[in-house]
């Protein structure tokens, strides 16, 4: 444990560092000029040069990179071109919205998916279950932007129950949450089913049954209990993915989160803002992953951290 | 294992009464599993072909030009004269646009799966077979990529390098290779411990030729089952990218683009969003069901035994 934590932290930070470095290089290698995007099509070459100097883009890339690394240590990634405010502040203002959406979605997904998966596992391959199973495949197959538009049309245009965009009332959270959760419910319920069916077919369960353990205990304690770790891991990984994977849904619902921010930052070639967004989301994703790994020993006493670190 | 043989044997041995009736066998878990795999296989095949065939044959079907505008026939609802799926805001035939756009979407999907499959199998088998630093390096890259903001990175690359077909294909392939590589690695790890590998070594074969001639062909069949699931994912990814405006523009708008264009008219012309979406869902559900049924493997294994 004492060597495990620093080692994992180091690996995580290295991943984040490499990511932001790759992004730093990519955006500068690509065609497109932030100065031109900022100054507009009528700018003269002198004006463009002045803007470039102001943004610090006239320096050689290597020198820009060194400055960038210095900025990483201070946590100040420069001023966003389009917002004219510190890029980190802009991202941090948007982050709570994305976190709210991701948290409510994962909660809804867990609340629906685990009971649904248990039900599917108990009645695996019966008539009704095959139907529900096909429905979960459909849930996995619907493009989220399409589901979002459909829900939006149905429940805020045709039947005006929920607001159409933004996050002004709590009602505004409902439709985006459902849209994000559909895919998660499909994935996680199928996983719960698969794990539990495997457990139901294992010898230890047959033995327990032959020794008179009640069906209820078999389902909850044995089959579900042993599905705990993989399901928990999946929930955590899905949550980490959601912190940056809700881009599309945010765009559809006009959600003021990090996802819609990066789309705008890319359009305007806002280098500091792109870098700040990528840095924050990568840090969050790595942190969540680390927390999941640290929680293993709490769920399963057999797991010793550090010994089986490379799963 | 094989319930079919039990059932066919039952009448022959009916002189010896058994508590296991044909009905009980039919209700057994493995028979039920085989049946549900069969249902999925058929449903998947029908859905997939329903979308796939018209797309492939689009050039030979009597369709209007997908880019021909007819401003006198704007936003006609489905089933109105000559327009099975209706028309869009410029009077273009929606069915024709969906089918020709689908050609691009499918081509990108298939190419992306081929590229990611190749990268994944090569790197995964190297990591699994050689182990040591190759494994450490490749596994670290895998882990790093899996913890990254994926869609954001894809958007970034497409936004920066332009939404051309090669860029989008490459980007989707890069998004997908970790899955193939992980699977191949784990299969190769098992395979390399088998006696035939030692035998080949003893016979003096070079490590590389053992890997290419013996190990990869042996894991290929299992690894290739993941292809259908990847194809489904690739089609979804492409549609998400083109919805965000990072899809190919030429020759025809792809599905995600059709949906984002139709979004502005959703209150008056529901079909412009609903129908392209339903086509995506039908294709992806079909491919996913096929992949599911094949992965469960019941029908295939039975066939092999009977053959």
Coordinates of C-alpha atoms in Angstrom, one line a residue:
Chain A
X1 CA 0.0 0.0 0.0
X2 CA 2.8 2.4 0.9
X3 CA 4.5 1.9 -2.4
X4 CA 1.3 1.3 -4.3
X5 CA -0.2 4.7 -3.9
X6 CA 2.8 6.8 -4.9
X7 CA 3.4 4.5 -7.9
X8 CA -0.2 4.7 -9.1
X9 CA -0.3 8.5 -8.6
X10 CA 2.9 8.8 -10.6
X11 CA 1.6 6.7 -13.4
X12 CA -1.6 8.7 -13.4
X13 CA 0.2 12.1 -13.5
X14 CA 2.4 10.8 -16.3
X15 CA -0.6 9.8 -18.3
X16 CA -2.1 13.3 -17.8
X17 CA 1.2 15.0 -18.7
X18 CA 1.7 13.0 -21.9
X19 CA -1.9 13.7 -22.9
X20 CA -1.7 17.4 -22.5
X21 CA 1.7 17.4 -24.3
X22 CA 0.2 15.5 -27.2
X23 CA -2.7 17.9 -27.4
X24 CA -0.3 20.9 -27.1
X25 CA 1.6 19.6 -30.2
X26 CA -1.5 18.6 -32.2
X27 CA -3.2 21.9 -32.0
X28 CA 0.0 23.7 -33.1
X29 CA 0.7 21.2 -36.0
X30 CA -2.8 21.5 -37.4
X31 CA -3.7 24.0 -40.0
X32 CA -5.7 27.0 -38.8
X33 CA -4.6 30.2 -37.1
X34 CA -6.0 31.3 -33.8
X35 CA -4.9 34.9 -34.6
X36 CA -7.0 34.9 -37.8
X37 CA -9.9 33.4 -35.9
X38 CA -9.6 36.1 -33.3
X39 CA -8.9 39.2 -35.4
X40 CA -11.5 38.4 -38.1
X41 CA -11.1 38.1 -41.9
X42 CA -10.4 41.8 -42.5
X43 CA -7.3 42.0 -40.3
X44 CA -4.1 43.2 -41.9
X45 CA -0.9 41.2 -41.6
X46 CA 0.4 43.8 -39.1
X47 CA -2.7 43.3 -36.9
X48 CA -2.3 39.5 -37.2
X49 CA 1.3 39.8 -36.1
X50 CA 0.3 41.9 -33.1
X51 CA -2.3 39.4 -32.1
X52 CA 0.2 36.6 -32.4
X53 CA 2.6 38.5 -30.2
X54 CA 0.0 39.2 -27.7
X55 CA -1.0 35.5 -27.5
X56 CA 2.7 34.5 -27.3
X57 CA 2.4 32.5 -30.6
X58 CA 5.3 34.2 -32.3
X59 CA 7.8 32.2 -30.2
X60 CA 9.2 28.9 -31.4
X61 CA 7.1 25.9 -30.5
X62 CA 9.7 24.5 -28.2
X63 CA 9.8 27.8 -26.2
X64 CA 6.0 27.9 -26.1
X65 CA 6.1 24.3 -24.7
X66 CA 8.5 25.3 -21.9
X67 CA 6.3 28.2 -21.0
X68 CA 3.3 25.8 -21.0
X69 CA 5.1 23.4 -18.7
X70 CA 5.8 26.2 -16.3
X71 CA 2.2 27.2 -16.5
X72 CA 1.2 23.6 -15.6
X73 CA 3.0 23.9 -12.3
X74 CA 1.4 27.2 -11.4
X75 CA -2.1 26.0 -12.5
X76 CA -2.5 29.1 -14.6
X77 CA -2.9 28.0 -18.2
X78 CA -3.1 31.5 -19.7
X79 CA -6.0 33.7 -20.9
X80 CA -8.7 32.3 -23.0
X81 CA -8.8 34.1 -26.3
X82 CA -12.5 34.1 -26.8
X83 CA -13.6 34.6 -23.1
X84 CA -10.8 37.0 -22.3
X85 CA -10.6 35.4 -18.8
X86 CA -8.2 32.9 -17.3
X87 CA -8.8 29.6 -19.1
X88 CA -8.8 27.6 -15.9
X89 CA -11.5 29.8 -14.4
X90 CA -13.7 29.4 -17.4
X91 CA -13.4 25.6 -17.2
X92 CA -13.9 25.5 -13.5
X93 CA -17.1 27.5 -13.9
X94 CA -18.5 24.9 -16.3
X95 CA -17.3 21.9 -14.5
X96 CA -20.1 21.7 -11.8
X97 CA -22.7 21.4 -14.6
X98 CA -20.9 18.4 -16.2
X99 CA -20.4 16.9 -12.8
X100 CA -24.1 17.3 -11.9
X101 CA -25.2 15.7 -15.2
X102 CA -22.7 12.8 -14.9
X103 CA -23.6 12.1 -11.2
X104 CA -27.3 12.2 -11.7
X105 CA -27.0 9.9 -14.8
X106 CA -24.8 7.4 -13.1
X107 CA -27.2 7.3 -10.1
X108 CA -30.2 6.8 -12.3
X109 CA -28.3 4.2 -14.3
X110 CA -27.3 2.2 -11.2
X111 CA -30.8 2.4 -9.7
X112 CA -32.4 1.0 -12.9
X113 CA -29.6 -1.2 -14.2
X114 CA -28.9 -3.4 -11.2
X115 CA -32.5 -4.5 -10.5
X116 CA -33.1 -4.9 -14.2
X117 CA -29.9 -7.0 -14.6
X118 CA -30.9 -9.1 -11.6
X119 CA -34.3 -9.7 -13.1
X120 CA -32.8 -10.7 -16.4
X121 CA -30.3 -13.1 -14.7
X122 CA -33.1 -14.8 -12.7
X123 CA -35.2 -15.4 -15.8
X124 CA -32.4 -15.8 -18.3
X125 CA -33.6 -16.8 -21.8
X126 CA -37.3 -17.0 -21.0
X127 CA -39.7 -15.4 -23.4
X128 CA -40.1 -12.1 -21.6
X129 CA -36.4 -11.8 -20.8
X130 CA -35.4 -12.3 -24.5
X131 CA -37.6 -9.3 -25.3
X132 CA -36.1 -7.1 -22.6
X133 CA -32.7 -8.3 -23.6
X134 CA -33.3 -7.1 -27.2
X135 CA -34.5 -3.8 -25.7
X136 CA -31.2 -3.4 -23.9
X137 CA -29.4 -4.0 -27.2
X138 CA -31.5 -1.3 -28.7
X139 CA -30.6 1.0 -25.8
X140 CA -27.0 0.3 -26.5
X141 CA -27.5 1.1 -30.2
X142 CA -29.3 4.4 -30.2
X143 CA -27.2 7.4 -31.0
X144 CA -27.5 9.6 -27.9
X145 CA -27.9 12.8 -29.9
X146 CA -30.9 11.3 -31.6
X147 CA -32.5 10.0 -28.4
X148 CA -32.0 13.5 -27.0
X149 CA -33.7 15.2 -29.8
X150 CA -36.6 12.7 -29.7
X151 CA -37.1 13.2 -25.9
X152 CA -36.8 16.9 -26.4
X153 CA -39.5 16.9 -29.1
X154 CA -41.8 14.6 -27.1
X155 CA -41.5 16.1 -23.6
X156 CA -40.7 19.8 -24.2
X157 CA -42.3 20.6 -27.6
X158 CA -45.3 18.3 -28.0
X159 CA -46.0 17.9 -24.3
X160 CA -44.3 20.9 -22.7
X161 CA -43.3 19.3 -19.4
X162 CA -39.6 20.0 -19.2
X163 CA -37.6 23.1 -20.4
X164 CA -35.9 22.6 -23.7
X165 CA -32.4 23.7 -23.0
X166 CA -30.0 25.0 -20.3
X167 CA -30.0 24.4 -16.6
X168 CA -32.2 27.1 -15.1
X169 CA -34.5 24.8 -13.1
X170 CA -34.1 21.3 -11.7
X171 CA -36.6 20.1 -14.3
X172 CA -33.9 20.9 -16.9
X173 CA -31.8 18.1 -15.6
X174 CA -34.4 15.4 -16.3
X175 CA -34.2 14.9 -20.1
X176 CA -30.4 15.1 -20.4
X177 CA -30.0 12.7 -17.5
X178 CA -32.4 10.2 -19.1
X179 CA -30.6 10.6 -22.4
X180 CA -27.2 9.9 -20.9
X181 CA -28.5 7.1 -18.7
X182 CA -30.2 5.0 -21.4
X183 CA -26.9 3.8 -22.8
X184 CA -25.5 3.3 -19.3
X185 CA -28.5 1.3 -18.2
X186 CA -28.2 -0.9 -21.3
X187 CA -24.5 -1.6 -20.8
X188 CA -24.6 -2.1 -17.0
X189 CA -27.8 -4.2 -16.8
X190 CA -26.3 -6.6 -19.4
X191 CA -23.1 -6.8 -17.4
X192 CA -25.0 -7.5 -14.2
X193 CA -26.9 -10.2 -16.0
X194 CA -23.8 -11.8 -17.5
X195 CA -21.9 -11.8 -14.2
X196 CA -24.9 -13.2 -12.2
X197 CA -25.7 -15.9 -14.8
X198 CA -22.0 -17.0 -14.6
X199 CA -22.3 -17.1 -10.8
X200 CA -25.6 -19.0 -10.9
X201 CA -23.8 -21.6 -13.0
X202 CA -20.8 -21.9 -10.8
X203 CA -20.1 -25.0 -8.6
X204 CA -20.0 -23.0 -5.4
X205 CA -23.6 -21.9 -5.9
X206 CA -24.8 -25.4 -6.7
X207 CA -23.1 -26.6 -3.4
X208 CA -24.7 -23.8 -1.5
X209 CA -28.1 -24.6 -2.9
X210 CA -27.7 -28.3 -2.1
X211 CA -26.9 -27.4 1.4
X212 CA -30.2 -25.6 1.7
X213 CA -29.3 -22.0 1.3
X214 CA -32.5 -20.1 0.4
X215 CA -33.0 -18.9 -3.2
X216 CA -33.2 -15.3 -1.9
X217 CA -29.9 -15.6 -0.2
X218 CA -28.4 -17.3 -3.2
X219 CA -29.5 -14.4 -5.4
X220 CA -28.6 -11.5 -3.2
X221 CA -25.6 -12.6 -1.2
X222 CA -24.0 -15.2 -3.5
X223 CA -24.7 -14.3 -7.1
X224 CA -25.1 -10.5 -6.7
X225 CA -22.4 -10.2 -4.0
X226 CA -19.8 -11.8 -6.2
X227 CA -20.9 -9.7 -9.2
X228 CA -20.1 -6.6 -7.0
X229 CA -16.5 -5.9 -8.1
X230 CA -17.0 -6.0 -11.8
X231 CA -20.2 -4.1 -11.7
X232 CA -18.7 -1.5 -9.4
X233 CA -15.7 -1.2 -11.7
X234 CA -18.0 -0.8 -14.7
X235 CA -20.0 1.9 -12.9
X236 CA -16.8 3.8 -12.0
X237 CA -15.3 3.5 -15.5
X238 CA -18.6 4.6 -17.1
X239 CA -18.6 7.6 -14.7
X240 CA -15.1 8.5 -15.6
X241 CA -15.9 8.2 -19.3
X242 CA -19.0 10.4 -18.8
X243 CA -17.0 13.3 -17.4
X244 CA -15.9 13.9 -20.9
X245 CA -18.2 11.7 -22.9
X246 CA -21.4 13.8 -22.5
X247 CA -20.2 16.3 -25.2
X248 CA -22.9 15.4 -27.6
X249 CA -25.8 15.4 -25.1
X250 CA -24.5 18.8 -23.7
X251 CA -24.6 20.2 -27.3
X252 CA -28.2 18.9 -27.9
X253 CA -29.6 20.3 -24.6
X254 CA -27.6 23.5 -24.6
X255 CA -26.1 22.3 -21.3
X256 CA -23.5 24.8 -20.1
X257 CA -20.9 22.1 -19.2
X258 CA -17.4 21.3 -20.2
X259 CA -18.4 19.3 -23.3
X260 CA -20.1 22.2 -25.1
X261 CA -17.2 24.4 -24.0
X262 CA -14.7 22.3 -25.8
X263 CA -16.7 22.3 -29.0
X264 CA -16.7 26.1 -28.9
X265 CA -13.0 26.2 -28.0
X266 CA -12.2 24.0 -31.0
X267 CA -14.2 26.2 -33.3
X268 CA -12.4 29.3 -32.2
X269 CA -8.9 27.7 -32.0
X270 CA -8.8 28.9 -28.4
X271 CA -5.5 27.2 -27.5
X272 CA -5.4 28.0 -23.7
X273 CA -9.0 26.9 -23.3
X274 CA -8.5 23.6 -25.2
X275 CA -5.5 22.9 -23.1
X276 CA -7.2 23.7 -19.8
X277 CA -10.3 21.6 -20.7
X278 CA -8.2 18.6 -21.7
X279 CA -6.0 19.0 -18.5
X280 CA -9.0 19.1 -16.2
X281 CA -10.9 16.2 -17.8
X282 CA -7.9 14.0 -18.0
X283 CA -7.0 14.7 -14.4
X284 CA -10.6 13.9 -13.3
X285 CA -10.7 10.7 -15.3
X286 CA -7.4 9.5 -13.9
X287 CA -8.5 10.4 -10.4
X288 CA -11.7 8.5 -10.6
X289 CA -9.9 5.5 -12.0
X290 CA -7.5 5.6 -9.0
X291 CA -10.3 5.9 -6.5
X292 CA -12.0 2.8 -8.1
X293 CA -8.7 0.8 -7.7
X294 CA -8.3 2.0 -4.1
X295 CA -11.8 0.8 -3.3
X296 CA -11.2 -2.8 -4.3
X297 CA -9.9 -4.0 -1.0
X298 CA -12.9 -2.6 0.7
X299 CA -15.2 -4.7 -1.5
X300 CA -13.2 -7.8 -1.6
X301 CA -10.8 -8.6 1.3
X302 CA -8.9 -11.0 -0.9
X303 CA -7.5 -8.1 -3.0
X304 CA -4.2 -6.8 -1.8
X305 CA -3.1 -3.6 -3.5
X306 CA 0.3 -3.6 -5.2
X307 CA 0.5 -7.4 -5.6
X308 CA -1.9 -7.6 -8.5
X309 CA -1.7 -4.1 -9.7
X310 CA -1.5 -4.9 -13.3
X311 CA -4.9 -6.4 -14.1
Chain B
X1 CA -24.0 -30.4 -23.9
X2 CA -25.9 -30.7 -27.2
X3 CA -29.6 -31.0 -26.4
X4 CA -30.5 -31.7 -30.0
X5 CA -28.9 -35.2 -29.7
X6 CA -30.7 -35.9 -26.5
X7 CA -34.1 -35.1 -28.0
X8 CA -33.5 -37.2 -31.0
X9 CA -32.4 -40.1 -28.9
X10 CA -35.5 -39.9 -26.7
X11 CA -37.9 -41.8 -28.9
X12 CA -35.3 -44.6 -29.6
X13 CA -34.8 -45.4 -25.9
X14 CA -38.5 -44.8 -25.0
X15 CA -38.7 -48.4 -23.7
X16 CA -36.8 -47.3 -20.7
X17 CA -39.0 -44.7 -19.0
X18 CA -37.1 -41.7 -17.8
X19 CA -38.1 -38.8 -15.6
X20 CA -36.5 -36.5 -18.2
X21 CA -39.2 -35.7 -20.7
X22 CA -38.7 -34.0 -24.0
X23 CA -40.7 -31.1 -22.5
X24 CA -38.3 -30.8 -19.6
X25 CA -35.3 -30.8 -21.9
X26 CA -36.9 -28.1 -24.0
X27 CA -37.2 -26.0 -20.8
X28 CA -33.7 -26.6 -19.7
X29 CA -31.3 -23.7 -19.4
X30 CA -29.1 -24.7 -22.3
X31 CA -32.0 -25.3 -24.6
X32 CA -33.4 -22.0 -23.7
X33 CA -30.1 -20.3 -24.3
X34 CA -29.8 -21.9 -27.7
X35 CA -33.3 -20.8 -28.6
X36 CA -32.7 -17.2 -27.5
X37 CA -29.4 -17.1 -29.4
X38 CA -31.2 -18.3 -32.5
X39 CA -33.9 -15.6 -32.1
X40 CA -31.2 -13.0 -31.8
X41 CA -29.3 -14.4 -34.8
X42 CA -32.4 -14.3 -37.0
X43 CA -33.6 -10.9 -35.8
X44 CA -30.1 -9.5 -36.2
X45 CA -29.6 -10.9 -39.7
X46 CA -32.9 -9.6 -40.9
X47 CA -32.4 -6.1 -39.4
X48 CA -28.9 -5.8 -40.7
X49 CA -29.8 -6.9 -44.2
X50 CA -32.9 -4.7 -44.3
X51 CA -30.6 -1.7 -43.9
X52 CA -27.4 -3.1 -45.5
X53 CA -28.8 -4.3 -48.9
X54 CA -30.6 -1.1 -50.0
X55 CA -27.5 0.9 -49.1
X56 CA -25.2 -1.4 -51.1
X57 CA -27.7 -1.5 -54.0
X58 CA -28.5 2.2 -53.8
X59 CA -26.8 2.9 -57.2
X60 CA -29.0 0.4 -58.9
X61 CA -32.3 1.3 -57.3
X62 CA -34.7 3.8 -59.0
X63 CA -33.9 6.6 -56.6
X64 CA -33.9 10.3 -57.1
X65 CA -30.5 12.1 -57.1
X66 CA -29.7 12.7 -53.4
X67 CA -28.5 16.2 -54.1
X68 CA -31.2 17.2 -56.6
X69 CA -33.2 20.0 -55.1
X70 CA -36.9 20.5 -55.9
X71 CA -38.0 23.7 -54.2
X72 CA -41.6 23.0 -55.2
X73 CA -41.6 19.8 -53.1
X74 CA -40.1 21.0 -49.8
X75 CA -40.6 19.1 -46.6
X76 CA -43.2 16.7 -47.9
X77 CA -44.2 14.1 -45.3
X78 CA -43.3 10.4 -45.9
X79 CA -45.4 8.4 -48.4
X80 CA -46.4 11.5 -50.3
X81 CA -46.2 11.0 -54.1
X82 CA -43.0 9.4 -55.1
X83 CA -41.2 10.2 -51.8
X84 CA -41.3 7.1 -49.6
X85 CA -39.4 8.9 -46.7
X86 CA -40.6 12.4 -47.6
X87 CA -38.3 15.3 -48.6
X88 CA -36.1 17.8 -46.7
X89 CA -36.1 21.6 -46.5
X90 CA -34.7 21.8 -50.0
X91 CA -37.0 19.3 -51.5
X92 CA -34.4 16.5 -51.7
X93 CA -35.5 12.9 -51.5
X94 CA -34.8 11.8 -47.9
X95 CA -34.7 8.1 -48.7
X96 CA -32.1 8.6 -51.3
X97 CA -30.1 10.9 -49.0
X98 CA -30.2 8.3 -46.3
X99 CA -29.0 5.5 -48.6
X100 CA -26.2 7.4 -50.3
X101 CA -25.1 8.9 -47.0
X102 CA -25.2 5.4 -45.6
X103 CA -22.7 4.3 -48.2
X104 CA -20.2 6.7 -46.8
X105 CA -21.0 5.9 -43.1
X106 CA -20.7 2.1 -43.8
X107 CA -17.5 2.5 -45.8
X108 CA -15.9 4.5 -42.9
X109 CA -17.2 1.9 -40.4
X110 CA -15.8 -1.1 -42.3
X111 CA -12.5 0.6 -43.1
X112 CA -12.1 1.7 -39.5
X113 CA -12.7 -1.8 -38.2
X114 CA -10.2 -3.3 -40.7
X115 CA -7.5 -0.8 -39.6
X116 CA -8.2 -1.0 -35.9
X117 CA -8.4 -4.8 -36.2
X118 CA -5.0 -4.9 -37.9
X119 CA -3.3 -2.6 -35.4
X120 CA -5.0 -4.3 -32.5
X121 CA -4.1 -7.9 -33.5
X122 CA -0.5 -6.9 -34.3
X123 CA 0.2 -4.9 -31.2
X124 CA -1.9 -7.2 -28.9
X125 CA -0.1 -10.3 -30.1
X126 CA 3.3 -8.7 -29.8
X127 CA 2.5 -7.7 -26.2
X128 CA 1.2 -11.1 -25.4
X129 CA 3.8 -13.2 -27.1
X130 CA 7.0 -11.3 -26.3
X131 CA 6.0 -10.0 -22.9
X132 CA 8.5 -8.0 -20.9
X133 CA 9.1 -4.4 -22.1
X134 CA 7.0 -4.8 -25.2
X135 CA 4.1 -5.8 -23.0
X136 CA 4.7 -3.1 -20.5
X137 CA 4.9 -0.4 -23.2
X138 CA 1.8 -1.5 -25.1
X139 CA -0.2 -2.1 -22.0
X140 CA 0.6 1.3 -20.6
X141 CA -0.4 3.0 -23.9
X142 CA -3.6 1.0 -23.8
X143 CA -4.4 2.0 -20.2
X144 CA -3.5 5.6 -21.0
X145 CA -5.8 5.7 -23.9
X146 CA -8.6 4.1 -22.1
X147 CA -8.5 6.8 -19.4
X148 CA -8.5 9.6 -21.9
X149 CA -11.4 11.8 -22.9
X150 CA -12.1 9.9 -26.1
X151 CA -14.7 11.8 -28.0
X152 CA -13.0 15.0 -27.1
X153 CA -9.8 13.8 -28.6
X154 CA -11.5 12.6 -31.7
X155 CA -13.3 15.9 -32.1
X156 CA -10.0 17.7 -31.6
X157 CA -8.2 15.8 -34.3
X158 CA -11.1 16.0 -36.8
X159 CA -11.6 19.7 -36.1
X160 CA -7.9 20.4 -36.6
X161 CA -7.2 18.2 -39.6
X162 CA -10.4 18.6 -41.4
X163 CA -13.3 16.2 -41.8
X164 CA -12.0 14.1 -44.7
X165 CA -12.8 10.4 -45.0
X166 CA -9.3 9.2 -44.2
X167 CA -9.0 11.4 -41.2
X168 CA -12.3 10.2 -39.8
X169 CA -11.5 6.6 -40.5
X170 CA -8.1 6.9 -38.9
X171 CA -9.6 8.6 -35.8
X172 CA -12.2 5.9 -35.3
X173 CA -9.6 3.2 -35.8
X174 CA -7.4 4.8 -33.2
X175 CA -10.3 5.0 -30.8
X176 CA -11.1 1.3 -31.3
X177 CA -7.8 -0.5 -31.4
X178 CA -7.3 -0.9 -27.6
X179 CA -10.3 -3.2 -27.4
X180 CA -8.9 -5.6 -30.1
X181 CA -5.4 -5.4 -28.7
X182 CA -6.5 -6.2 -25.1
X183 CA -8.5 -9.2 -26.4
X184 CA -5.7 -10.5 -28.6
X185 CA -3.2 -10.1 -25.9
X186 CA -5.2 -12.1 -23.4
X187 CA -5.8 -14.9 -26.0
X188 CA -2.1 -15.0 -27.0
X189 CA -1.0 -15.2 -23.4
X190 CA -3.0 -18.4 -23.1
X191 CA -1.9 -19.7 -26.5
X192 CA 1.9 -19.2 -26.0
X193 CA 1.9 -21.7 -23.1
X194 CA 0.5 -24.5 -25.3
X195 CA 2.8 -27.4 -26.2
X196 CA 2.8 -26.8 -30.0
X197 CA 4.6 -23.5 -29.4
X198 CA 7.3 -25.3 -27.5
X199 CA 7.4 -28.0 -30.2
X200 CA 7.8 -25.3 -32.9
X201 CA 10.6 -23.7 -30.8
X202 CA 12.3 -27.1 -30.5
X203 CA 12.1 -27.6 -34.2
X204 CA 14.1 -24.4 -34.6
X205 CA 11.4 -22.0 -35.9
X206 CA 12.1 -18.4 -35.5
X207 CA 9.9 -16.6 -32.8
X208 CA 8.4 -14.3 -35.4
X209 CA 7.3 -17.1 -37.7
X210 CA 5.8 -19.0 -34.8
X211 CA 3.8 -16.0 -33.9
X212 CA 2.7 -15.2 -37.5
X213 CA 2.2 -18.8 -38.8
X214 CA 0.9 -20.5 -35.7
X215 CA -0.2 -18.4 -32.9
X216 CA -2.1 -15.6 -34.7
X217 CA -4.1 -18.0 -36.9
X218 CA -5.1 -19.8 -33.8
X219 CA -6.4 -16.8 -32.0
X220 CA -7.8 -15.0 -35.0
X221 CA -11.1 -16.8 -35.1
X222 CA -11.9 -15.8 -31.5
X223 CA -10.6 -12.3 -31.9
X224 CA -12.6 -11.7 -35.0
X225 CA -15.9 -12.2 -33.2
X226 CA -15.5 -8.7 -31.7
X227 CA -15.5 -7.2 -35.3
X228 CA -19.3 -7.0 -35.5
X229 CA -19.5 -5.2 -32.2
X230 CA -16.7 -2.8 -33.3
X231 CA -18.6 -2.1 -36.5
X232 CA -21.7 -1.1 -34.6
X233 CA -19.6 1.2 -32.4
X234 CA -17.9 2.7 -35.5
X235 CA -21.2 3.5 -37.1
X236 CA -22.3 5.2 -33.9
X237 CA -19.1 7.2 -33.5
X238 CA -19.1 8.4 -37.1
X239 CA -22.7 9.6 -36.7
X240 CA -21.9 11.4 -33.5
X241 CA -18.9 13.1 -35.2
X242 CA -20.9 14.1 -38.2
X243 CA -23.7 15.3 -35.9
X244 CA -21.2 17.7 -34.3
X245 CA -20.2 18.9 -37.7
X246 CA -17.1 16.9 -37.9
X247 CA -18.3 14.4 -40.5
X248 CA -17.4 14.0 -44.1
X249 CA -19.1 16.6 -46.4
X250 CA -18.5 14.9 -49.7
X251 CA -19.9 13.3 -51.6
X252 CA -23.0 13.1 -49.5
X253 CA -24.0 14.1 -46.0
X254 CA -23.8 11.2 -43.6
X255 CA -26.5 10.2 -41.1
X256 CA -25.4 12.3 -38.2
X257 CA -25.4 15.3 -40.4
X258 CA -28.9 14.6 -41.8
X259 CA -30.1 14.5 -38.2
X260 CA -28.4 17.8 -37.2
X261 CA -29.8 19.5 -40.3
X262 CA -33.3 18.2 -39.6
X263 CA -33.1 19.4 -36.0
X264 CA -34.1 22.9 -37.0
X265 CA -37.4 21.6 -38.5
X266 CA -38.3 19.1 -35.8
X267 CA -41.5 20.8 -34.7
X268 CA -43.0 20.8 -38.2
X269 CA -41.2 18.0 -40.0
X270 CA -40.6 15.1 -37.6
X271 CA -39.4 12.7 -40.3
X272 CA -36.2 14.5 -41.1
X273 CA -34.8 13.5 -37.7
X274 CA -36.8 10.5 -36.9
X275 CA -36.2 8.4 -40.0
X276 CA -32.4 8.7 -40.3
X277 CA -32.2 7.9 -36.6
X278 CA -34.4 4.8 -37.0
X279 CA -32.2 3.6 -39.8
X280 CA -29.1 4.0 -37.6
X281 CA -30.8 2.2 -34.8
X282 CA -32.0 -0.6 -37.1
X283 CA -28.5 -1.2 -38.5
X284 CA -26.7 -1.0 -35.1
X285 CA -29.2 -3.1 -33.3
X286 CA -29.0 -5.7 -36.1
X287 CA -25.2 -5.8 -36.1
X288 CA -25.1 -5.9 -32.2
X289 CA -27.6 -8.8 -32.1
X290 CA -25.6 -10.7 -34.7
X291 CA -22.5 -10.1 -32.7
X292 CA -24.2 -11.2 -29.5
X293 CA -25.6 -14.4 -31.0
X294 CA -22.3 -15.3 -32.6
X295 CA -20.4 -14.6 -29.4
X296 CA -22.8 -16.9 -27.4
X297 CA -21.6 -19.3 -30.1
X298 CA -24.3 -21.9 -29.5
X299 CA -25.5 -22.4 -33.0
X300 CA -22.0 -22.4 -34.5
X301 CA -20.7 -25.0 -32.1
X302 CA -23.6 -27.3 -32.7
X303 CA -23.1 -27.0 -36.4
X304 CA -19.5 -27.9 -36.1
X305 CA -20.3 -31.0 -34.1
X306 CA -23.0 -32.2 -36.6
X307 CA -20.7 -31.5 -39.6

